[in-house]
PDB file of C-alpha atoms and ligand atoms in Angstrom:
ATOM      1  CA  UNK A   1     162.765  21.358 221.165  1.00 40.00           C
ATOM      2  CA  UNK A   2     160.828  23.381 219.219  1.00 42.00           C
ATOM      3  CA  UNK A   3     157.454  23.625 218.790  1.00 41.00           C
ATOM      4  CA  UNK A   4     156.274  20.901 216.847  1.00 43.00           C
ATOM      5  CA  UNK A   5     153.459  21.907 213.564  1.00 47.00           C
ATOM      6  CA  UNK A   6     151.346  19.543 212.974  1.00 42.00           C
ATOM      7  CA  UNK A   7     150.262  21.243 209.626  1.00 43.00           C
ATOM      8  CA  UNK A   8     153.970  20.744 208.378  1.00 51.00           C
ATOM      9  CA  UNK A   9     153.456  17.831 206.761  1.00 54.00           C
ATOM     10  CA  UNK A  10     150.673  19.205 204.501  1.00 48.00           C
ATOM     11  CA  UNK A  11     151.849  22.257 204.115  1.00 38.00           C
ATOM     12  CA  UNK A  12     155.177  20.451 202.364  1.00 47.00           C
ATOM     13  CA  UNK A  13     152.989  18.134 200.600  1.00 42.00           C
ATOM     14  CA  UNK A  14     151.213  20.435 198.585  1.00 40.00           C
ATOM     15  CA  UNK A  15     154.900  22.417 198.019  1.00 40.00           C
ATOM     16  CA  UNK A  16     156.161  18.904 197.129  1.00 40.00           C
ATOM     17  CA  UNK A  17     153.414  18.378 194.566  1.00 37.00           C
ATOM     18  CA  UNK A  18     153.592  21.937 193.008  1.00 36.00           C
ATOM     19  CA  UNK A  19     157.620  21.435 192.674  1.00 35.00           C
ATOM     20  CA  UNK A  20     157.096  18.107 191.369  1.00 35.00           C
ATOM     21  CA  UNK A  21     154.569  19.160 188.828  1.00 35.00           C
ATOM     22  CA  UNK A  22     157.493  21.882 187.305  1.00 33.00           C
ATOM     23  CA  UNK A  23     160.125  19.578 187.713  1.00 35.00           C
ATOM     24  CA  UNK A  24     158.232  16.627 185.250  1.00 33.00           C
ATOM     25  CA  UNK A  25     157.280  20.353 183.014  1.00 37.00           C
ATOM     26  CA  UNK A  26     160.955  20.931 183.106  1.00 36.00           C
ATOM     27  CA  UNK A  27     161.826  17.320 182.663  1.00 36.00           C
ATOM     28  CA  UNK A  28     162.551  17.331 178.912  1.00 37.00           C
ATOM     29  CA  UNK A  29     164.371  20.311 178.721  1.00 38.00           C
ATOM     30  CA  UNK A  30     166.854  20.179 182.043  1.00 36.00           C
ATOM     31  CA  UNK A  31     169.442  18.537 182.124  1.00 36.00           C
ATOM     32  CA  UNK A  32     169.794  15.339 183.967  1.00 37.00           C
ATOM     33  CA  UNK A  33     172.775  14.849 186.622  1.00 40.00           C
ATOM     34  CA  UNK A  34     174.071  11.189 187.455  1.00 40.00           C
ATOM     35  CA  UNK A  35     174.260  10.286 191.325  1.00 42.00           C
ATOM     36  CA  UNK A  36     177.713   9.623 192.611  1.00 46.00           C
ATOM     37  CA  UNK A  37     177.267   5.745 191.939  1.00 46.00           C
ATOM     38  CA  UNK A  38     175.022   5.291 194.708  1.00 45.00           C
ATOM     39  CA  UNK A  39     174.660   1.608 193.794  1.00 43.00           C
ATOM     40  CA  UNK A  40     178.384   1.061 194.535  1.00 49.00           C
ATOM     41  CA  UNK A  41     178.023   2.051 198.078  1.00 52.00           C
ATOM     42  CA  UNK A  42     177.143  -0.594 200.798  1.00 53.00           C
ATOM     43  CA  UNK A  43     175.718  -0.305 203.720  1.00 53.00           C
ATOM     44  CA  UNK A  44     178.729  -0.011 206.384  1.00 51.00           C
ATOM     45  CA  UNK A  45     176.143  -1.569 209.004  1.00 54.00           C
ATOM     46  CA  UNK A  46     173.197  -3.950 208.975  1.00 55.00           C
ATOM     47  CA  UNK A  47     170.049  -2.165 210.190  1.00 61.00           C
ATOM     48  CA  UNK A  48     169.271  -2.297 213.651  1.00 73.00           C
ATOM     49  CA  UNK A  49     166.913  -0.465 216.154  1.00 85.00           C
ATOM     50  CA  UNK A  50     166.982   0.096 219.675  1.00 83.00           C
ATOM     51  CA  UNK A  51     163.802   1.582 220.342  1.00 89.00           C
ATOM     52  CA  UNK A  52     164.999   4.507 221.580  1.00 94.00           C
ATOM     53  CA  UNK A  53     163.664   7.589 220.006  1.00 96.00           C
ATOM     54  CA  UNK A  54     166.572   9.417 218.062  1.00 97.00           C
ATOM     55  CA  UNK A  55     166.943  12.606 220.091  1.00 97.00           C
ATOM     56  CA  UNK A  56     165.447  16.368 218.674  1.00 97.00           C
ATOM     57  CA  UNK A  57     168.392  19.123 218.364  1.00 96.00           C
ATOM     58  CA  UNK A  58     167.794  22.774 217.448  1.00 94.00           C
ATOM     59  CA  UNK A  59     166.436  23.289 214.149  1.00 94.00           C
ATOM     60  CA  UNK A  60     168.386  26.665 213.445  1.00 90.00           C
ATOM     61  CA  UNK A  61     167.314  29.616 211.186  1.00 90.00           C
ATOM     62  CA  UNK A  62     168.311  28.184 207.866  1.00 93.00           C
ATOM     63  CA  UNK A  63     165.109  25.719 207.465  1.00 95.00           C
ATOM     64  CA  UNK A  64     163.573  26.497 204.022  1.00 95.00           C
ATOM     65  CA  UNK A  65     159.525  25.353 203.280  1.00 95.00           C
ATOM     66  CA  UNK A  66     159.197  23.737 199.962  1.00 96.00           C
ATOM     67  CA  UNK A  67     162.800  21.943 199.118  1.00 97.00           C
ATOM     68  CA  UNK A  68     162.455  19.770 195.582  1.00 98.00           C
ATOM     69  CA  UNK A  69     161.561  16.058 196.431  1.00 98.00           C
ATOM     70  CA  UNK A  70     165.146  14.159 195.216  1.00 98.00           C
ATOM     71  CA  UNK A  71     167.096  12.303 196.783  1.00 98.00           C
ATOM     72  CA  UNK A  72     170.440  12.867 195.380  1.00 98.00           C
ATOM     73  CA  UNK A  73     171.721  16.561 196.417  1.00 98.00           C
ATOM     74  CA  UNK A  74     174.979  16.471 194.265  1.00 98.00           C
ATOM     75  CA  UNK A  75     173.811  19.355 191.718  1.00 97.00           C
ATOM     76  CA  UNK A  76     175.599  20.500 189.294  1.00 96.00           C
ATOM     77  CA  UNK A  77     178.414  22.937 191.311  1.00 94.00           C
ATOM     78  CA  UNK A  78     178.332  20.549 194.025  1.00 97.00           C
ATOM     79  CA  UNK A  79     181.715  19.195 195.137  1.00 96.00           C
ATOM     80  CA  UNK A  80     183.088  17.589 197.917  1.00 97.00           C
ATOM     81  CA  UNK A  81     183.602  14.764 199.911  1.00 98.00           C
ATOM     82  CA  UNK A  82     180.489  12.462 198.853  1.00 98.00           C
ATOM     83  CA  UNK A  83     178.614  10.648 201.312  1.00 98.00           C
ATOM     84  CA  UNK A  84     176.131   7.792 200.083  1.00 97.00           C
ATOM     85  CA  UNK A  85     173.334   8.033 203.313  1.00 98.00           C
ATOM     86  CA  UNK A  86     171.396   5.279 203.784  1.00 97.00           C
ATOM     87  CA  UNK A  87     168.967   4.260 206.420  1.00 96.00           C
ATOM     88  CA  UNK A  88     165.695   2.999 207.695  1.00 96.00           C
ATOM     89  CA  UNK A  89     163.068   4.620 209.619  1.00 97.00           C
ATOM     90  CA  UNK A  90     161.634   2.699 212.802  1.00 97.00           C
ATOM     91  CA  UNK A  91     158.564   3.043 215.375  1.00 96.00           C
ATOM     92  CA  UNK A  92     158.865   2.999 218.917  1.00 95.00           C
ATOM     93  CA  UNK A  93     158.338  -0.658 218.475  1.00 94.00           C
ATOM     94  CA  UNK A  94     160.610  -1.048 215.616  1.00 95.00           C
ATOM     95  CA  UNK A  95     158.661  -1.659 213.040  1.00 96.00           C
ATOM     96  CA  UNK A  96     159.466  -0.243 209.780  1.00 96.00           C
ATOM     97  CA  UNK A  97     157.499   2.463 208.984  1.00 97.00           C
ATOM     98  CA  UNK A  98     156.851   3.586 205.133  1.00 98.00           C
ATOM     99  CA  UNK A  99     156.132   7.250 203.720  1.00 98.00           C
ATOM    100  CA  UNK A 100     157.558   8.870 206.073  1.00 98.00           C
ATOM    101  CA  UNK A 101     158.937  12.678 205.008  1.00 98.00           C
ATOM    102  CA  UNK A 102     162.236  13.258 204.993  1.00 98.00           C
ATOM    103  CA  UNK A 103     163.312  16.534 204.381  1.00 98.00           C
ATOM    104  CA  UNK A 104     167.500  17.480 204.686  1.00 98.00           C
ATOM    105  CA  UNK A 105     169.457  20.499 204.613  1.00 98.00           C
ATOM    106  CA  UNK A 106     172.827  21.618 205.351  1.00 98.00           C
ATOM    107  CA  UNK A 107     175.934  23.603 204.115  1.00 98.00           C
ATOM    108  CA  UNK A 108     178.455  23.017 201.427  1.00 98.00           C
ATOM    109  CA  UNK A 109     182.136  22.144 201.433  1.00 97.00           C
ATOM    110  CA  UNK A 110     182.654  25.362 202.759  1.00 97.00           C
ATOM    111  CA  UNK A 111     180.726  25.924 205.287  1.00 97.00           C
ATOM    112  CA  UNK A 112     178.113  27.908 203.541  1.00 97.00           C
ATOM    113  CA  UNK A 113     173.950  27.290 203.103  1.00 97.00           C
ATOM    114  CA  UNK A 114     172.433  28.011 199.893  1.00 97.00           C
ATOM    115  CA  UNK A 115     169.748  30.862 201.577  1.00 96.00           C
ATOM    116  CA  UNK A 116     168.133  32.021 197.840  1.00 96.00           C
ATOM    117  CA  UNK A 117     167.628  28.462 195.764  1.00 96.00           C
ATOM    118  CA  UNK A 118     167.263  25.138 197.053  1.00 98.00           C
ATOM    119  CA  UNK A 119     171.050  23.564 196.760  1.00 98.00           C
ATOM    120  CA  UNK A 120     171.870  20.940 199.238  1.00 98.00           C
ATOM    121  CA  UNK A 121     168.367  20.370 200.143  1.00 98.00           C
ATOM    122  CA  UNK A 122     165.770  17.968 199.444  1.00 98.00           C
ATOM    123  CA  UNK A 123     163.117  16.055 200.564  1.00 98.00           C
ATOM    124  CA  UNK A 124     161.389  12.323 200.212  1.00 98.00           C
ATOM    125  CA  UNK A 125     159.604   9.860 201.590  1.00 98.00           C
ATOM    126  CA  UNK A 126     160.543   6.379 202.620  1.00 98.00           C
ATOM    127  CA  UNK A 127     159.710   3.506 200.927  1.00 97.00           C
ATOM    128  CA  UNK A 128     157.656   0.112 201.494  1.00 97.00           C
ATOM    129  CA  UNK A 129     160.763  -1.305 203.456  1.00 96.00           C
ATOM    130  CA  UNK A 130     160.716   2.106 205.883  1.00 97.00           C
ATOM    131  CA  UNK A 131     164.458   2.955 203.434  1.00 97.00           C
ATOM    132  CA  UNK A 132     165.666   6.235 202.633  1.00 98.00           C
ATOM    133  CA  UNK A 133     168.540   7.417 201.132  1.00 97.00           C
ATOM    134  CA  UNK A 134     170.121  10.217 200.587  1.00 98.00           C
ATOM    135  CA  UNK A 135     173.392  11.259 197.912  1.00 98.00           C
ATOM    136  CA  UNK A 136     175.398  14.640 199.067  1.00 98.00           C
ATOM    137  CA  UNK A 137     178.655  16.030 200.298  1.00 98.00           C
ATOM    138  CA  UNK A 138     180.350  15.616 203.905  1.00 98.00           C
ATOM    139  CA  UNK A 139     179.147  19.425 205.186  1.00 98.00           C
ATOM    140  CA  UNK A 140     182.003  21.456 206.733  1.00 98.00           C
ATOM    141  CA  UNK A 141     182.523  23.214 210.119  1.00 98.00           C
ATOM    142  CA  UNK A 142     181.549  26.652 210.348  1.00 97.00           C
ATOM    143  CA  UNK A 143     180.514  29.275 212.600  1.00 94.00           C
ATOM    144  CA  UNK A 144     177.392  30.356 213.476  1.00 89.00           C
ATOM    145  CA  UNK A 145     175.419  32.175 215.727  1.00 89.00           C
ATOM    146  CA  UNK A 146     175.394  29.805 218.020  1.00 90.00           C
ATOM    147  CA  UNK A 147     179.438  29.575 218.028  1.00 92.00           C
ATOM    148  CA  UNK A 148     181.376  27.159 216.211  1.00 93.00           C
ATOM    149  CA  UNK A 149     179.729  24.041 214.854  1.00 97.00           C
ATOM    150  CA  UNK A 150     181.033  20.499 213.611  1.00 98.00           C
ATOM    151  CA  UNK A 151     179.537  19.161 210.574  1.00 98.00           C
ATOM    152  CA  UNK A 152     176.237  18.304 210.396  1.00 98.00           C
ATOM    153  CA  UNK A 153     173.351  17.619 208.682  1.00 98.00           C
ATOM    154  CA  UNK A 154     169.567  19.232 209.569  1.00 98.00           C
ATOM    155  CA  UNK A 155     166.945  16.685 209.248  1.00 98.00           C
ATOM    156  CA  UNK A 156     163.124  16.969 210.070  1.00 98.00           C
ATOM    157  CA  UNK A 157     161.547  13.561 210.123  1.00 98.00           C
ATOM    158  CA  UNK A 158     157.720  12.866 210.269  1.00 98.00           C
ATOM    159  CA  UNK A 159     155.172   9.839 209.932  1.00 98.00           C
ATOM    160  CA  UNK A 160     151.952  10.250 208.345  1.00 95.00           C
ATOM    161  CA  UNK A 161     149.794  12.399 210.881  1.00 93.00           C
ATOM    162  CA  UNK A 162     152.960  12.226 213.048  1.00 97.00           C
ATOM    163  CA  UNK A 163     154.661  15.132 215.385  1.00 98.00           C
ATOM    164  CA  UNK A 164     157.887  16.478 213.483  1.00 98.00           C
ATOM    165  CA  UNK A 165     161.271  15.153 214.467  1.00 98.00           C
ATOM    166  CA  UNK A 166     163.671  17.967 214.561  1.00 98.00           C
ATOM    167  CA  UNK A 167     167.179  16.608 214.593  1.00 98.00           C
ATOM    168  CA  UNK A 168     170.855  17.431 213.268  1.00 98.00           C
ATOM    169  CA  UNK A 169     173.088  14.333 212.171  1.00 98.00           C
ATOM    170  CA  UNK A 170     177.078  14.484 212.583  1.00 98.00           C
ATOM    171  CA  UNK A 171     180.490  12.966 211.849  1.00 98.00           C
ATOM    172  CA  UNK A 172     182.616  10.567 213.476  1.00 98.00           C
ATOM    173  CA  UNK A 173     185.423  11.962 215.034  1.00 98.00           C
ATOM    174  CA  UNK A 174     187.890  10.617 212.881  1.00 98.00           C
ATOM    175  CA  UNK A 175     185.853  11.498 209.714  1.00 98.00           C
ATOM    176  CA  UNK A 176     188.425  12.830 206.914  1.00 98.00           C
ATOM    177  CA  UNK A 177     187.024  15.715 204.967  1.00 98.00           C
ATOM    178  CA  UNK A 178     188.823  19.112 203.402  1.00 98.00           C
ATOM    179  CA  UNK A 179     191.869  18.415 206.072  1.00 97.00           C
ATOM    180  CA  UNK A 180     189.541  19.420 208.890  1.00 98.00           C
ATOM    181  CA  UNK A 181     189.728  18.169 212.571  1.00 98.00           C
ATOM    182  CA  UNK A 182     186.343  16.526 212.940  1.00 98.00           C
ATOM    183  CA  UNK A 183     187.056  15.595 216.884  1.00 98.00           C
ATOM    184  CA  UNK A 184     188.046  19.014 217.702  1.00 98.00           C
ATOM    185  CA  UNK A 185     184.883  20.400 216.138  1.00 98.00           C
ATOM    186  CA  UNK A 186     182.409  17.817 217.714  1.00 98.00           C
ATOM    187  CA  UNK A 187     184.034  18.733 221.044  1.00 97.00           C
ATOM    188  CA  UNK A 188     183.677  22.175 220.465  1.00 96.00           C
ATOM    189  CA  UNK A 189     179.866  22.008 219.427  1.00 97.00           C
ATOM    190  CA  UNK A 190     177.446  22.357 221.786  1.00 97.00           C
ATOM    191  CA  UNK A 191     174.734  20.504 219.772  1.00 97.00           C
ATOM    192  CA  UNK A 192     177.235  17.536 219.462  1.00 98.00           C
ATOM    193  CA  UNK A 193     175.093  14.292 220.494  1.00 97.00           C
ATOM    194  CA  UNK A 194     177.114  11.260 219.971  1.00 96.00           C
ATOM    195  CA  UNK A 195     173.720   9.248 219.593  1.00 96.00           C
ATOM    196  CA  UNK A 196     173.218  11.370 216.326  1.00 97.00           C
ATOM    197  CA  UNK A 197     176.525  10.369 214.381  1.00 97.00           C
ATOM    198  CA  UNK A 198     176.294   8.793 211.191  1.00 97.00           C
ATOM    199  CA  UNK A 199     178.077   5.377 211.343  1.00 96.00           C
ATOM    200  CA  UNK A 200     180.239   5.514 208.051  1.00 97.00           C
ATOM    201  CA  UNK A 201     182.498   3.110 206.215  1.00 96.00           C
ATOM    202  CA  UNK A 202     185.854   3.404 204.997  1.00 96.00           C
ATOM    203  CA  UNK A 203     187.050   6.427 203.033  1.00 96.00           C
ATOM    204  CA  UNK A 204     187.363   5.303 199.101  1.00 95.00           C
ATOM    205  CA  UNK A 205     187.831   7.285 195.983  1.00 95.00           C
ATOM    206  CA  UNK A 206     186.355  10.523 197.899  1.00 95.00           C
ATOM    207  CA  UNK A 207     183.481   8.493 198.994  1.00 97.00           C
ATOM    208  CA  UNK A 208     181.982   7.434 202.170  1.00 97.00           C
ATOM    209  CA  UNK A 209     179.134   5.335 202.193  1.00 97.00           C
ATOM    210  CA  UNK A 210     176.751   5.673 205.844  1.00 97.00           C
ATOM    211  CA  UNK A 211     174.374   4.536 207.925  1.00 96.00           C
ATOM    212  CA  UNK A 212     171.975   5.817 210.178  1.00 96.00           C
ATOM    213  CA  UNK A 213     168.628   5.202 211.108  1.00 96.00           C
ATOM    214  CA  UNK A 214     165.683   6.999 212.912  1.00 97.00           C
ATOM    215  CA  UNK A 215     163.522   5.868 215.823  1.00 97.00           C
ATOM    216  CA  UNK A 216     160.279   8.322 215.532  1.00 97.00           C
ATOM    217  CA  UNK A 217     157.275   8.849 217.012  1.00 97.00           C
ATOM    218  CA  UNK A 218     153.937   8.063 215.096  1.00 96.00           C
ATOM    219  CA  UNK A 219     151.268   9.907 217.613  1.00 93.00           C
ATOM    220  CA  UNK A 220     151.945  13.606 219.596  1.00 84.00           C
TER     221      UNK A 220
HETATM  222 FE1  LIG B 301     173.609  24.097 210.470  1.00 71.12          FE
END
């Protein structure tokens, strides 16, 4: 696990705040793009929490400082297989906790990170009820440096005055996404962690609605 930086969460803050303040600037000019009907997608799951802290992965080198706060990441260019993420972040104890930071990241349909803007990532922070969600594509296979890798999703997860969760999330084996063999590339990853996989619902209209939810620590 890497080392965790306990100044992370200010650090994005004040990036959050300067984005946010160009983003309302920008507001009446820029165009405005609709979320892939996030209201039509239920939760495949009811919430539940185990207690156990979600397990850290690798965070890799593609981590960008700074991402807009949003929480749809289906920009304009963006296309795919969508996937309505939803979830609730837990304590130890399993209580809910709110305003936590969220920040995701991760690769298009083709396998390939935006490394000069900020497409496919975004941050937030949860809400009263501990929620988050989170609008975006399945992410395809690719390789990497560290060999081949199944889809996947880089999250870093942190309470107020919390240590940073580092974690990846991933794809049922039997996922269906741009004719791709999810199993073979979960079996072939050596991040896999089976207690990281998204729980999703059934495949409709190009959409999969999914659940997962974190189990964090609140004090180093
Ligand atoms: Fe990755």
């Amino acid at each position: 696990m890497p080392p965790q930086d306990p100044s992370r969460r200010a650090f994005m803050k004040s990036g959050a705040l300067g984005v946010t303040s160009v983003a309302i600037a920008a507001a009446a000019s820029a165009p405005t793009y609709a979320a892939p009907r996030p209201s039509d997608a239920p939760l495949p799951i009811t919430p539940s929490c185990s207690g156990h802290e979600t397990p850290s992965s690798v965070e890799g080198p593609l981590f960008k400082p700074n991402s807009p706060e949003r929480t749809n990441l289906v920009t304009p260019g963006i296309t795919g297989v969508f996937l309505s993420l939803r979830g609730v972040v837990y304590d130890r104890e399993c209580k809910p906790l709110p305003g936590v930071l969220i920040d995701f990241w991760q690769c298009d349909q083709h396998g390939d990170y935006d490394e000069v803007g900020f497409s496919l990532r975004g941050h937030q922070l949860t809400d009263a009820s501990g929620g988050y969600k989170l609008d975006t594509i399945v992410p395809r296979d690719y390789w990497g440096r560290w060999g081949r890798r199944g889809a996947h999703i880089h999250v870093q997860v942190q309470a107020p005055n919390g240590p940073v969760l580092v974690t990846q999330l991933y794809f049922p084996d039997d996922t269906q996404a741009y004719g791709r063999d999810f199993a073979a590339h979960n079996a072939g990853d050596q991040f896999f962690n089976r207690a990281c996989v998204i729980t999703l619902g059934p495949l409709r209209g190009g959409r999969y609605a999914g659940r997962f939810d974190f189990v964090i620590k609140t004090s180093a």
